[in-house]
Amino acid sequence: MKSEYNKDIYIRHFKEADIPALLNLIAQIASSEDLTKIAHIQFSNELASPDHEGSRFVATLDGLVVGTMGCARGPIPSSQALWADWLIVDSDYQRCGIASLLYSEIEKYAFERGKRYLCLDIGNIDKERAAYLFHLNNGFQIIGQLPDYWCDYEHLNIMAKFLTSRK
């Protein structure tokens, strides 16, 4: 896909050499926790586990990693679903269609493996309004909520999308 910079954006599977760039993307997330430590452990485990059910993709522009997204069995494993995680686009490259390209690849990956649903956890809908609206506009619905899960007024909102064929 051509970006607004008139350059091609490529989506590919991630590799070990991408981890530092992915951690830099994750460092852009405002959080009281050090999410880079959590992510580094997760990404390393994904690469080290030969039986990992899922995949992680990166978006590149001129060889620079500008986005990432993965999917896996998730916290509530099911033969019918994969859980999407870590959808992050570099703040300098947002609103260029990169997140939609990553989602398209994840959905294709899940559908080709016979999954019927793609699920995710979106945090506080008010604080994460853009992410919430993005997911709604891309066919996701809130299917459950655990109030005060993360802390007071920080709910766990579970969203899901029914996957259809990508012809």
Tab-separated table of C-alpha atoms in Angstrom:
chain	number	residue	atom	x	y	z
A	1	MET	CA	0.000	0.000	0.000
A	2	LYS	CA	1.207	3.519	-0.738
A	3	SER	CA	1.351	5.752	2.302
A	4	GLU	CA	0.622	9.471	2.364
A	5	TYR	CA	4.397	9.821	1.926
A	6	ASN	CA	3.961	8.014	-1.429
A	7	LYS	CA	6.072	5.133	-0.207
A	8	ASP	CA	5.174	1.478	0.126
A	9	ILE	CA	4.195	0.085	3.507
A	10	TYR	CA	5.071	-3.596	3.884
A	11	ILE	CA	3.582	-6.049	6.372
A	12	ARG	CA	5.697	-9.065	7.334
A	13	HIS	CA	6.200	-11.532	10.185
A	14	PHE	CA	8.394	-10.149	12.929
A	15	LYS	CA	11.833	-11.501	13.736
A	16	GLU	CA	14.214	-11.242	16.644
A	17	ALA	CA	16.050	-8.274	15.143
A	18	ASP	CA	12.762	-6.300	15.283
A	19	ILE	CA	12.422	-6.495	19.076
A	20	PRO	CA	14.309	-3.238	19.866
A	21	ALA	CA	12.140	-1.317	17.371
A	22	LEU	CA	8.970	-2.898	18.787
A	23	LEU	CA	9.995	-1.945	22.318
A	24	ASN	CA	10.522	1.634	21.150
A	25	LEU	CA	6.962	1.629	19.808
A	26	ILE	CA	5.646	0.260	23.097
A	27	ALA	CA	7.550	2.938	25.003
A	28	GLN	CA	5.241	5.469	23.284
A	29	ILE	CA	2.284	4.117	25.286
A	30	ALA	CA	1.547	6.266	28.317
A	31	SER	CA	1.409	3.905	31.291
A	32	SER	CA	2.380	3.822	34.933
A	33	GLU	CA	3.850	0.348	34.280
A	34	ASP	CA	6.980	-0.412	32.285
A	35	LEU	CA	5.220	-2.106	29.396
A	36	THR	CA	8.487	-2.679	27.554
A	37	LYS	CA	9.526	-5.325	30.106
A	38	ILE	CA	6.232	-7.187	29.721
A	39	ALA	CA	6.394	-6.924	25.929
A	40	HIS	CA	10.034	-8.032	25.743
A	41	ILE	CA	9.233	-11.198	27.687
A	42	GLN	CA	6.165	-11.895	25.535
A	43	PHE	CA	7.924	-11.291	22.202
A	44	SER	CA	10.942	-13.388	23.205
A	45	ASN	CA	8.655	-16.226	24.323
A	46	GLU	CA	6.748	-16.090	21.028
A	47	LEU	CA	9.970	-16.511	19.062
A	48	ALA	CA	11.334	-19.225	21.364
A	49	SER	CA	8.191	-21.364	21.429
A	50	PRO	CA	7.902	-23.689	18.429
A	51	ASP	CA	4.294	-24.507	19.344
A	52	HIS	CA	3.175	-20.866	19.729
A	53	GLU	CA	-0.317	-20.617	18.232
A	54	GLY	CA	-0.298	-17.164	16.766
A	55	SER	CA	1.843	-14.675	14.960
A	56	ARG	CA	3.182	-11.146	15.179
A	57	PHE	CA	3.478	-8.812	12.243
A	58	VAL	CA	5.364	-5.585	11.676
A	59	ALA	CA	4.642	-2.742	9.282
A	60	THR	CA	7.700	-1.209	7.661
A	61	LEU	CA	8.224	1.941	5.647
A	62	ASP	CA	11.620	2.291	3.951
A	63	GLY	CA	12.870	-0.527	6.193
A	64	LEU	CA	11.821	1.310	9.369
A	65	VAL	CA	9.428	-0.535	11.693
A	66	VAL	CA	6.440	1.812	12.093
A	67	GLY	CA	3.823	-0.545	13.537
A	68	THR	CA	3.122	-3.934	15.025
A	69	MET	CA	0.304	-6.245	15.955
A	70	GLY	CA	0.078	-9.846	17.039
A	71	CYS	CA	-2.425	-12.532	17.794
A	72	ALA	CA	-2.376	-15.662	19.922
A	73	ARG	CA	-4.573	-18.064	21.892
A	74	GLY	CA	-4.942	-15.359	24.506
A	75	PRO	CA	-6.202	-15.376	28.073
A	76	ILE	CA	-9.302	-17.450	27.310
A	77	PRO	CA	-8.107	-20.071	24.789
A	78	SER	CA	-10.605	-21.429	22.281
A	79	SER	CA	-10.376	-23.409	19.078
A	80	GLN	CA	-12.736	-20.789	17.586
A	81	ALA	CA	-10.820	-17.597	18.374
A	82	LEU	CA	-7.528	-15.777	18.479
A	83	TRP	CA	-6.841	-12.720	20.606
A	84	ALA	CA	-5.268	-9.646	19.033
A	85	ASP	CA	-2.627	-7.763	21.011
A	86	TRP	CA	-0.207	-4.860	20.927
A	87	LEU	CA	-1.649	-2.888	18.021
A	88	ILE	CA	0.748	0.033	17.970
A	89	VAL	CA	1.609	2.497	15.224
A	90	ASP	CA	4.438	4.981	15.644
A	91	SER	CA	2.952	8.350	16.568
A	92	ASP	CA	4.656	9.949	13.531
A	93	TYR	CA	2.855	7.541	11.165
A	94	GLN	CA	-0.651	7.338	12.587
A	95	ARG	CA	-3.678	7.966	10.360
A	96	CYS	CA	-1.886	6.521	7.307
A	97	GLY	CA	-3.851	3.245	7.225
A	98	ILE	CA	-1.118	1.196	8.898
A	99	ALA	CA	-3.350	-0.106	11.708
A	100	SER	CA	-5.938	-1.231	9.143
A	101	LEU	CA	-3.261	-3.048	7.140
A	102	LEU	CA	-2.037	-4.847	10.257
A	103	TYR	CA	-5.594	-5.815	11.214
A	104	SER	CA	-6.253	-7.117	7.731
A	105	GLU	CA	-3.199	-9.371	7.984
A	106	ILE	CA	-4.188	-10.626	11.449
A	107	GLU	CA	-7.758	-11.339	10.315
A	108	LYS	CA	-6.507	-13.203	7.248
A	109	TYR	CA	-4.104	-15.201	9.427
A	110	ALA	CA	-6.881	-16.138	11.882
A	111	PHE	CA	-9.422	-16.961	9.176
A	112	GLU	CA	-6.943	-19.205	7.321
A	113	ARG	CA	-6.540	-21.184	10.552
A	114	GLY	CA	-10.251	-21.803	10.857
A	115	LYS	CA	-10.928	-19.217	13.544
A	116	ARG	CA	-14.378	-17.648	13.649
A	117	TYR	CA	-13.591	-14.766	16.009
A	118	LEU	CA	-10.915	-12.246	16.710
A	119	CYS	CA	-11.042	-10.922	20.283
A	120	LEU	CA	-9.213	-8.242	22.207
A	121	ASP	CA	-9.169	-6.353	25.463
A	122	ILE	CA	-9.513	-2.627	25.178
A	123	GLY	CA	-8.890	-0.710	28.360
A	124	ASN	CA	-10.683	2.366	29.548
A	125	ILE	CA	-13.012	3.420	26.739
A	126	ASP	CA	-12.853	7.082	27.744
A	127	LYS	CA	-9.055	7.224	27.920
A	128	GLU	CA	-8.666	5.049	24.816
A	129	ARG	CA	-11.464	6.695	22.817
A	130	ALA	CA	-9.656	6.664	19.452
A	131	ALA	CA	-8.807	2.970	19.811
A	132	TYR	CA	-12.360	2.159	20.860
A	133	LEU	CA	-13.859	4.002	17.870
A	134	PHE	CA	-11.302	2.444	15.504
A	135	HIS	CA	-12.344	-1.032	16.624
A	136	LEU	CA	-16.067	-0.237	16.386
A	137	ASN	CA	-15.549	1.085	12.862
A	138	ASN	CA	-13.726	-2.137	11.978
A	139	GLY	CA	-16.545	-4.454	12.998
A	140	PHE	CA	-15.768	-5.148	16.649
A	141	GLN	CA	-18.396	-5.081	19.389
A	142	ILE	CA	-18.089	-5.006	23.157
A	143	ILE	CA	-19.204	-8.413	24.337
A	144	GLY	CA	-18.251	-8.160	27.990
A	145	GLN	CA	-16.953	-5.940	30.721
A	146	LEU	CA	-15.358	-6.548	34.098
A	147	PRO	CA	-15.745	-3.302	36.064
A	148	ASP	CA	-12.749	-2.002	38.002
A	149	TYR	CA	-10.607	-4.887	36.708
A	150	TRP	CA	-7.350	-2.952	36.333
A	151	CYS	CA	-8.094	-0.497	39.167
A	152	ASP	CA	-10.965	1.781	40.219
A	153	TYR	CA	-12.815	2.950	37.095
A	154	GLU	CA	-10.452	1.007	34.824
A	155	HIS	CA	-12.640	-1.663	33.302
A	156	LEU	CA	-11.620	-4.651	31.235
A	157	ASN	CA	-13.665	-4.341	28.033
A	158	ILE	CA	-13.674	-7.410	25.817
A	159	MET	CA	-14.363	-6.800	22.145
A	160	ALA	CA	-14.874	-9.410	19.429
A	161	LYS	CA	-15.353	-9.554	15.693
A	162	PHE	CA	-16.914	-12.364	13.677
A	163	LEU	CA	-14.525	-13.194	10.832
A	164	THR	CA	-15.769	-13.577	7.285
A	165	SER	CA	-13.953	-14.708	4.171
A	166	ARG	CA	-11.443	-12.298	2.628
A	167	LYS	CA	-11.867	-12.838	-1.131
